[in-house]
XYZ file of C-alpha atoms in Angstrom:
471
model
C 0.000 0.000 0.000
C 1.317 3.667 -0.798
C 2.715 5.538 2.505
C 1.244 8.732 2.768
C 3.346 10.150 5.869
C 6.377 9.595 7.542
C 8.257 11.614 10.429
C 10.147 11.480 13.118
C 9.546 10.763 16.540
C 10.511 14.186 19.132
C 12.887 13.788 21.496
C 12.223 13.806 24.950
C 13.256 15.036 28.423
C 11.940 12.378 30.866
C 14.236 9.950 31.678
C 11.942 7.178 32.084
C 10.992 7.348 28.233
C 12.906 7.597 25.225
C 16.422 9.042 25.290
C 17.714 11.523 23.114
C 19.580 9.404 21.038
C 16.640 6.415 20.733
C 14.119 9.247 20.010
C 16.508 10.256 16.939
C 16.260 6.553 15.710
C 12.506 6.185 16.139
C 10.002 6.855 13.106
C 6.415 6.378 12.151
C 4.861 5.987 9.141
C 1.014 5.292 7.759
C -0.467 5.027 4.773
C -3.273 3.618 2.914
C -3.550 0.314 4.491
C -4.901 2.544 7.526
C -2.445 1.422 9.547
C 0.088 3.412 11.891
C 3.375 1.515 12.393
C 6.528 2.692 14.375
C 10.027 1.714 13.951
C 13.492 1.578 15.622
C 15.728 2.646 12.525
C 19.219 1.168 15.040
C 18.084 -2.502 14.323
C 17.954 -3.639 17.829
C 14.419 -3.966 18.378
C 12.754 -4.612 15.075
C 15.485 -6.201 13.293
C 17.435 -5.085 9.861
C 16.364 -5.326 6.088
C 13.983 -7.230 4.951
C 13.077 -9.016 8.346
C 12.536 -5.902 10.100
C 9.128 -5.614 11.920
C 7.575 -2.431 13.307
C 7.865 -1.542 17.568
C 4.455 -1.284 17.156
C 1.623 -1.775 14.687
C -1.587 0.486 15.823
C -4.994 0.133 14.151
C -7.998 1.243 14.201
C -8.764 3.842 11.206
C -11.239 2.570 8.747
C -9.954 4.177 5.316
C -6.252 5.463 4.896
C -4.527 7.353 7.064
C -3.712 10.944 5.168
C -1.719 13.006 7.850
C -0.051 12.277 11.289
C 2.134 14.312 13.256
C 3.649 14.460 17.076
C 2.726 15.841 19.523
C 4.698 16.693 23.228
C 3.278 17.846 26.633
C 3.700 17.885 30.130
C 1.675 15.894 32.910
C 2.645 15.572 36.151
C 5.239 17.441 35.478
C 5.933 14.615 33.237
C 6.598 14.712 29.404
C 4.140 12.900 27.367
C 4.515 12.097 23.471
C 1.379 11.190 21.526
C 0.915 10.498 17.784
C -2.236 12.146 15.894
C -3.387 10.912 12.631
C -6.164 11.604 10.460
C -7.531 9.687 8.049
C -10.200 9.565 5.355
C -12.871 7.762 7.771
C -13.695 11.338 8.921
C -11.846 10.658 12.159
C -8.517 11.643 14.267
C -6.934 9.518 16.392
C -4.361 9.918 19.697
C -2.375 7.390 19.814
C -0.223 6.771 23.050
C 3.687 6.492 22.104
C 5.297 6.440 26.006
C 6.285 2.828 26.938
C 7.630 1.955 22.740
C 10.938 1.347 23.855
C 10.108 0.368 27.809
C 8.154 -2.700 26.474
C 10.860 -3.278 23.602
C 13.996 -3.144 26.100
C 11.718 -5.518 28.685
C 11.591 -7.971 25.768
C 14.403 -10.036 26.444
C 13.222 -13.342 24.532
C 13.460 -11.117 21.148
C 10.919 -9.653 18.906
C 8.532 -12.587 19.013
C 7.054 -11.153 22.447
C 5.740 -7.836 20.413
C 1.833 -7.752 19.880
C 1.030 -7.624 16.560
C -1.659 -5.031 17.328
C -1.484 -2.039 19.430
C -4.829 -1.247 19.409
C -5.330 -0.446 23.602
C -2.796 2.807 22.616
C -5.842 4.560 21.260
C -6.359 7.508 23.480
C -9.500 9.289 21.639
C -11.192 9.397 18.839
C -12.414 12.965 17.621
C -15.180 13.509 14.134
C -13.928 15.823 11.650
C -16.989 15.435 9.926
C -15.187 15.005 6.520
C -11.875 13.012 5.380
C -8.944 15.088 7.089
C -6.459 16.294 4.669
C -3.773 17.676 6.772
C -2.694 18.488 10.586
C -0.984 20.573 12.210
C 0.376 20.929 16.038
C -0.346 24.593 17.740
C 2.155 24.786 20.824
C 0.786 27.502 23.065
C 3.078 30.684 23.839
C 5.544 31.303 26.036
C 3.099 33.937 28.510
C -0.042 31.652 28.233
C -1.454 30.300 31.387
C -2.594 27.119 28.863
C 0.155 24.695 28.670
C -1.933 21.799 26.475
C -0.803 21.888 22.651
C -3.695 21.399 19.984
C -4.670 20.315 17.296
C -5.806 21.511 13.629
C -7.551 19.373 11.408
C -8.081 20.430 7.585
C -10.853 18.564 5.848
C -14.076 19.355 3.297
C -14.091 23.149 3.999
C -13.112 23.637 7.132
C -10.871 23.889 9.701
C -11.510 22.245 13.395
C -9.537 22.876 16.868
C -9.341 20.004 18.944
C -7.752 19.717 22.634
C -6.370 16.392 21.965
C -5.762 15.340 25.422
C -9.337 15.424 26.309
C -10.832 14.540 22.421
C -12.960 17.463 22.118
C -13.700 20.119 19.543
C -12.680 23.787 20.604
C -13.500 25.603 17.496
C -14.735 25.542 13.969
C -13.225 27.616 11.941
C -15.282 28.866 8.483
C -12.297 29.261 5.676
C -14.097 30.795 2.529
C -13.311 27.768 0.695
C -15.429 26.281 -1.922
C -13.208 23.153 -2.610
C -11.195 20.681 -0.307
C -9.128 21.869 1.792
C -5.509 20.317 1.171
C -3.115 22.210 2.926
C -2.071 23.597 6.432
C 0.824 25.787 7.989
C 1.181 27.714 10.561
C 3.999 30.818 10.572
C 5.373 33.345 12.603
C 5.675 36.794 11.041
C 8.680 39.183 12.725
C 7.602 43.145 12.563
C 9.084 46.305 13.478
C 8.130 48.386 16.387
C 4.428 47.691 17.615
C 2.170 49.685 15.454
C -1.314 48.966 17.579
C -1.617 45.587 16.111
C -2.363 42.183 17.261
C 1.227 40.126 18.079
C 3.424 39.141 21.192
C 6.100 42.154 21.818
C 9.524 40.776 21.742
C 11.744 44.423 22.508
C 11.321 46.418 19.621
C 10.346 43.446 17.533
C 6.653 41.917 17.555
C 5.344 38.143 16.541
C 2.294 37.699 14.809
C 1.244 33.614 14.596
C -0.937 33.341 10.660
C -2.796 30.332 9.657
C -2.598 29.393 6.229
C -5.458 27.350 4.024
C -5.066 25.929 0.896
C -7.443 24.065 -1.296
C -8.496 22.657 -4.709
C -10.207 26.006 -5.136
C -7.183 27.405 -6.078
C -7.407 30.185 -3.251
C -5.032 30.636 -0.274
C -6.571 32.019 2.996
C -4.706 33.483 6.447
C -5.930 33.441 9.123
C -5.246 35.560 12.835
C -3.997 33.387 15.446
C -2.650 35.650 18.011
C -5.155 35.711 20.481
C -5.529 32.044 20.215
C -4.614 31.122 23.914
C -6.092 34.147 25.738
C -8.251 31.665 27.500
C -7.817 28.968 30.126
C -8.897 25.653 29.797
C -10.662 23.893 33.237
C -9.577 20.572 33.979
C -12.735 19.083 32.100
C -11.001 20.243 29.070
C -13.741 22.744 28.585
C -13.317 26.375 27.777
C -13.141 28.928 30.315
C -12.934 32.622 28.817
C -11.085 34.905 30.671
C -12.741 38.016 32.198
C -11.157 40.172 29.304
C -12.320 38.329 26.366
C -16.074 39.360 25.218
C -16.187 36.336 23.492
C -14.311 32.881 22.703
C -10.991 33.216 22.259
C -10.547 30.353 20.250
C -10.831 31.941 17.301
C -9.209 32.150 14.124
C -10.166 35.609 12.323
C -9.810 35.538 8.400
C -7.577 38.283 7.493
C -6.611 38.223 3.498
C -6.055 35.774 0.795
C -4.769 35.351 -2.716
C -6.502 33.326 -5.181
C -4.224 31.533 -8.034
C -5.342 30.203 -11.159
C -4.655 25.875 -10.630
C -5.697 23.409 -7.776
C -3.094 23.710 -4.654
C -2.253 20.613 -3.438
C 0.781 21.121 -1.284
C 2.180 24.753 0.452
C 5.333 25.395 2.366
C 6.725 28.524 3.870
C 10.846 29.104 3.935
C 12.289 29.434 7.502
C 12.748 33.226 7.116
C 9.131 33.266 6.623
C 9.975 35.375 3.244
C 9.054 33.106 0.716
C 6.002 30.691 0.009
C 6.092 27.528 -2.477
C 2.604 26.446 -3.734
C 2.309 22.958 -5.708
C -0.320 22.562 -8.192
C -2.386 19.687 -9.544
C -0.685 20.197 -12.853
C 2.705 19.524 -11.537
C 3.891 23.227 -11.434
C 5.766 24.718 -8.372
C 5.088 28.154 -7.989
C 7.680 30.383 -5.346
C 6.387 33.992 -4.241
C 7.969 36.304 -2.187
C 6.775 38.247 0.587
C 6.663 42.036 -0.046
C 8.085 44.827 2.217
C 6.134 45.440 5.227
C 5.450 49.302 6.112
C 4.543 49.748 9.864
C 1.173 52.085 10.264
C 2.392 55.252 10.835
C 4.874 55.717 8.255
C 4.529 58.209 5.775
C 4.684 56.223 2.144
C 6.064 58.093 -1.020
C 3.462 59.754 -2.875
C 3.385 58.272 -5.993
C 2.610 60.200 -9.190
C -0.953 59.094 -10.800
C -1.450 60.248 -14.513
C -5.064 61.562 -15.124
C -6.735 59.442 -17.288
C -6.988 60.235 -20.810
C -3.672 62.205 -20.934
C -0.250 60.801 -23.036
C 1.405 60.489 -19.564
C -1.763 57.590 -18.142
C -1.157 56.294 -21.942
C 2.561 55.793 -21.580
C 2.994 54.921 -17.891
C 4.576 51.778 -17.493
C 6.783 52.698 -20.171
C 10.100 53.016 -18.449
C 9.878 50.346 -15.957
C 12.997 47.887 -15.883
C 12.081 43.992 -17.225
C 13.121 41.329 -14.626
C 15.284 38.691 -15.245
C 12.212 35.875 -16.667
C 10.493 38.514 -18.757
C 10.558 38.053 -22.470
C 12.165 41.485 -23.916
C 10.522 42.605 -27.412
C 13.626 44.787 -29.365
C 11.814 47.659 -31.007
C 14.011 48.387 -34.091
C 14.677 51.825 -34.868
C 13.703 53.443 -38.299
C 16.523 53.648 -40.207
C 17.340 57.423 -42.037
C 17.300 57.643 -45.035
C 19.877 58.974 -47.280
C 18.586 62.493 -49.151
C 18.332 60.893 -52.412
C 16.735 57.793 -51.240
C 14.043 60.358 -50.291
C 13.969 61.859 -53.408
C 13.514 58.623 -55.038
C 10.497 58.148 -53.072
C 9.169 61.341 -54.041
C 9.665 60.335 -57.848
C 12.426 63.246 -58.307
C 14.845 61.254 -59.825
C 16.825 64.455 -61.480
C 17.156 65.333 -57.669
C 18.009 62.265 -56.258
C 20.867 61.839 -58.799
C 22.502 65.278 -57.882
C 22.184 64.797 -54.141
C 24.282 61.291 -54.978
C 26.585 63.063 -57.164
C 26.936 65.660 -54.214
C 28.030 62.619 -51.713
C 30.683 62.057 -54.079
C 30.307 58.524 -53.639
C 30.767 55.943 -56.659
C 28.549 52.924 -54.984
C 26.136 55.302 -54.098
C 25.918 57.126 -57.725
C 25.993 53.585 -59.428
C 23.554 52.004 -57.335
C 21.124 55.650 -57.785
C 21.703 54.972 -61.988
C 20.713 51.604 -61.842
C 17.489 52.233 -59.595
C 16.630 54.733 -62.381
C 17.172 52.249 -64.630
C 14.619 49.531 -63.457
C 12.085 52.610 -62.878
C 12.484 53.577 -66.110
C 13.451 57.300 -65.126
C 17.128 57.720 -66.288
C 16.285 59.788 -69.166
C 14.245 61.853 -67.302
C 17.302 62.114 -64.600
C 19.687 62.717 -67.209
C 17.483 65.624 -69.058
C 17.099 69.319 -68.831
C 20.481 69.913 -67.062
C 22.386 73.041 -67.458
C 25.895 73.429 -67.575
C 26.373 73.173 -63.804
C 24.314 70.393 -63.070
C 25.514 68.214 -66.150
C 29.074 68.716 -65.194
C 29.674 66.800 -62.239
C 27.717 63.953 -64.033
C 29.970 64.032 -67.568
C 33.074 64.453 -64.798
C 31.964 60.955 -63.204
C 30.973 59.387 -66.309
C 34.166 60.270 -67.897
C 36.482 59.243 -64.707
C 34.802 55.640 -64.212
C 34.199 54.301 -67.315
C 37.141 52.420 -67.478
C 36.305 51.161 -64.155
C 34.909 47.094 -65.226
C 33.135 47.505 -61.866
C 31.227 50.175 -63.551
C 31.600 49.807 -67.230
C 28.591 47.743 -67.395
C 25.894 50.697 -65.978
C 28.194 53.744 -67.216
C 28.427 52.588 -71.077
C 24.644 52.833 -71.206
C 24.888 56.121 -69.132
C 27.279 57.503 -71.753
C 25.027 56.484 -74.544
C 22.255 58.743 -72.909
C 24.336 61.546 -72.354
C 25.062 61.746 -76.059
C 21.798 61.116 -77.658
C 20.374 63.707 -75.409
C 23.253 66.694 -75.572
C 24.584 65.943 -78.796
C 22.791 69.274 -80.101
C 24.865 71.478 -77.897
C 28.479 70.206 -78.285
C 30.653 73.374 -78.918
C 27.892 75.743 -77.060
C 30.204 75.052 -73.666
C 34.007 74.602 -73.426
C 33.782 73.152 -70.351
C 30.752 70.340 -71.531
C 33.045 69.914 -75.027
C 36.050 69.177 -72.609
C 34.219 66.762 -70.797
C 33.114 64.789 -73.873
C 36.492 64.873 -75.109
C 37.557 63.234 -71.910
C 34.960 61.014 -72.376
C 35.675 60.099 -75.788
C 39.457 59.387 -74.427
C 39.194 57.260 -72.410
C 36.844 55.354 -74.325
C 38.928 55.032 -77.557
C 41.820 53.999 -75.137
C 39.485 51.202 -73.522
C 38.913 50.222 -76.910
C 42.455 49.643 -77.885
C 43.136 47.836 -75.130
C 40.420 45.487 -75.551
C 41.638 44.823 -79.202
C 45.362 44.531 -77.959
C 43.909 41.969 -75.400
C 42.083 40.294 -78.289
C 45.072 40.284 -80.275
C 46.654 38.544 -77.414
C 44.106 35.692 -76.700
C 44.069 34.726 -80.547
C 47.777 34.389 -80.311
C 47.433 32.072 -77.499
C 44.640 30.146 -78.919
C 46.836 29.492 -81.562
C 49.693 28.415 -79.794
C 47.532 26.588 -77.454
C 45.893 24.472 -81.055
C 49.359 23.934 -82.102
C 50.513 22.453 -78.923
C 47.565 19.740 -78.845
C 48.269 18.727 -82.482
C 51.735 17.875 -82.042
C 50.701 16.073 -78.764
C 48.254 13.720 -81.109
């Protein structure tokens, strides 16, 4: 059967009982076979491995045993340790833990003198009313005049405060849950200087005790449990209110909660008290932290609050720093454009080819022709031009022709230029100097290509000759 709970049995003081180091080698465990079984981890008394056989088997629950935890007090000036469990019969159990090892360490004939069933340990049986989900011990304060831990019991929707040593049912305690209750803890919260507030002053430092709920609901409720032992309890185990108190004092005030969005199943708090782990149905952990406490009193930074409908309340939020899990968009800035690319997109392609010309760059002014080309606009570029305008172009046209990087785009260029201004040659000196310059350095290209072709014939003939002979 699956264990549900395991834990260690507390040391203790008396020396008639368990020692400090037997306690450490004592633990319990229950499960779904409803049964509560204890065990001496050293091997003495219930043997090693596989033969090993519980101290003591106690039964009695009817469905599995969910939750069980220790609990120590005094009597007689004597300390007691008891074992609590709750199970899914609706009930909680006391079981009696004292004479484990007296009756072990009496056993001198071995482990075959151990009852098998340890049911005359059963102190007292107390009715949740549903199946109990979890437990938890409430030891009373230092300053309380009650001395007698208790007990709380989770199950259905709400939470029960039992007086386990005489098996009754202090409290009821309504949770604002809507599913089953899974989960129980109970913290203690260090603040500054007493503000007013319920807590225990310790100096300049004050404790407040908080009950927490959790449940398939999703929601996580705290509770007030300061004032929890501001009453005495008669020996009949009944309450008796102390003249102060107006009414019981065994009660549990809801204070806050937080809902979250799955089923909780399991909640822990951190030592500190600063940080709280939930676990989900859907197998997520989820850690949140515990934000800074401000005493009453203290004056708070005013904070600036946009009116609504302004561009401040539209942009708030705006500057705030991403944390280290948050997914960070990169906005890409527009890039600027270059003054002819504008002009290009205004369709002023005379423009946009003197503001290239003007950058005096040759990618730029090559890459400006050949846009002009695929748009279909380099005759319109390359009209209309004066004699200022159409000399920095002639100048270019004339210096990079030669360039092969160019040639390609510039011999069509160069076509253009005379189709279009061949009218006007020896109107300008300076526009009939640029052509001649032009018509240089073309004529010298020329040549060169037919030396080169000269060149390549005379190899392809040498190359012929060569294979011949090699046939």
């Amino acid at each position: 059967f699956p264990i549900r709970c395991v834990g260690w049995l507390p040391d203790s003081k008396s020396k008639t009982r368990l020692t400090q180091g037997q306690a450490k080698k004592i633990v319990w465990s229950a499960g779904d076979d409803a049964t509560l079984r204890v065990w001496d981890l050293s091997g003495n008394l219930s043997g090693v491995g596989n033969s090993a056989r519980p101290v003591a088997t106690m039964r009695g629950h009817g469905d599995a045993i969910r939750t069980c935890v220790a609990v120590k007090h005094n009597h007689d000036g004597e300390e007691k340790i008891r074992l609590v469990t709750g199970s899914y019969d609706h009930t909680i159990r006391v079981w009696d833990c004292d004479d484990l090892i007296e009756k072990s360490s009496n056993n001198t004939g071995g482990m075959d003198m151990m009852t098998d069933d340890d049911n005359d340990k059963c102190l007292s049986i107390m009715d949740h009313g549903a199946p109990v989900e979890a437990l938890v011990v409430v030891n009373p304060t230092i300053d309380s005049s009650f001395s007698t831990p208790l007990i709380l019991s989770a199950g259905g929707t709400t939470v029960k405060l039992w007086n386990p040593q005489s098996g009754t049912c202090i409290s009821t305690i309504q949770t604002k849950h809507s599913k089953t209750i899974t989960s129980l803890n109970l913290i203690s919260i260090q603040r500054g200087e007493k503000d007013g507030g319920e807590g225990k002053e310790e100096g300049k430092m004050i404790t407040c005790r908080r009950l927490l709920t959790a449940g398939l609901d999703g929601l996580i409720r705290i509770h007030s449990a300061d004032s929890l032992f501001d009453a005495e309890m008669s020996k009949d185990g009944r309450v008796k209110t102390k003249k102060t108190a107006k009414l019981s004092s065994f009660k549990m005030p809801y204070l806050h909660g937080v809902k979250t969005s799955l089923p909780i199943t399991a909640l822990a708090i951190s030592p500190d008290g600063e940080k709280l782990v939930v676990g989900t149905t859907t197998g997520y952990v989820t850690v949140r932290q515990k934000a800074k406490y401000i005493a009453q009193g203290v004056k708070r930074k005013a904070v600036y609050q946009p009116r609504a409908g302004t561009y401040s309340f539209f942009m708030r939020g705006a500057g705030a720093d991403a944390d280290a899990d948050d997914h960070v968009v990169q906005l890409l800035r527009k890039k600027k454009l270059k003054k002819y690319d504008v002009m290009l997109q205004k369709f002023r392609y005379a423009d946009a080819l003197d503001e290239a010309l003007a950058a005096r760059d040759p990618n730029a002014i090559v890459a400006v022709l050949e846009e002009l080309g695929r748009r279909r606009g380099l005759v319109i570029a390359l009209s209309n031009r004066d004699e200022e305008t159409l000399e920095p172009l002639l100048s270019f046209t004339a210096s990079f022709i030669s360039n092969p990087k160019y040639t390609p785009i510039l011999i069509g260029v160069a076509n253009q230029l005379c189709d279009i201004y061949s009218r006007v040659f020896g109107q300008s000196d300076t526009i009939d100097e640029y052509f001649e310059k032009l018509h240089m350095h073309v004529k010298r290209e020329c040549g060169t290509q037919s030396v080169l072709n000269q060149l390549i014939g005379q190899i392809d003939a040498v190359m012929y000759t060569a294979e011949v002979l090699d046939d």
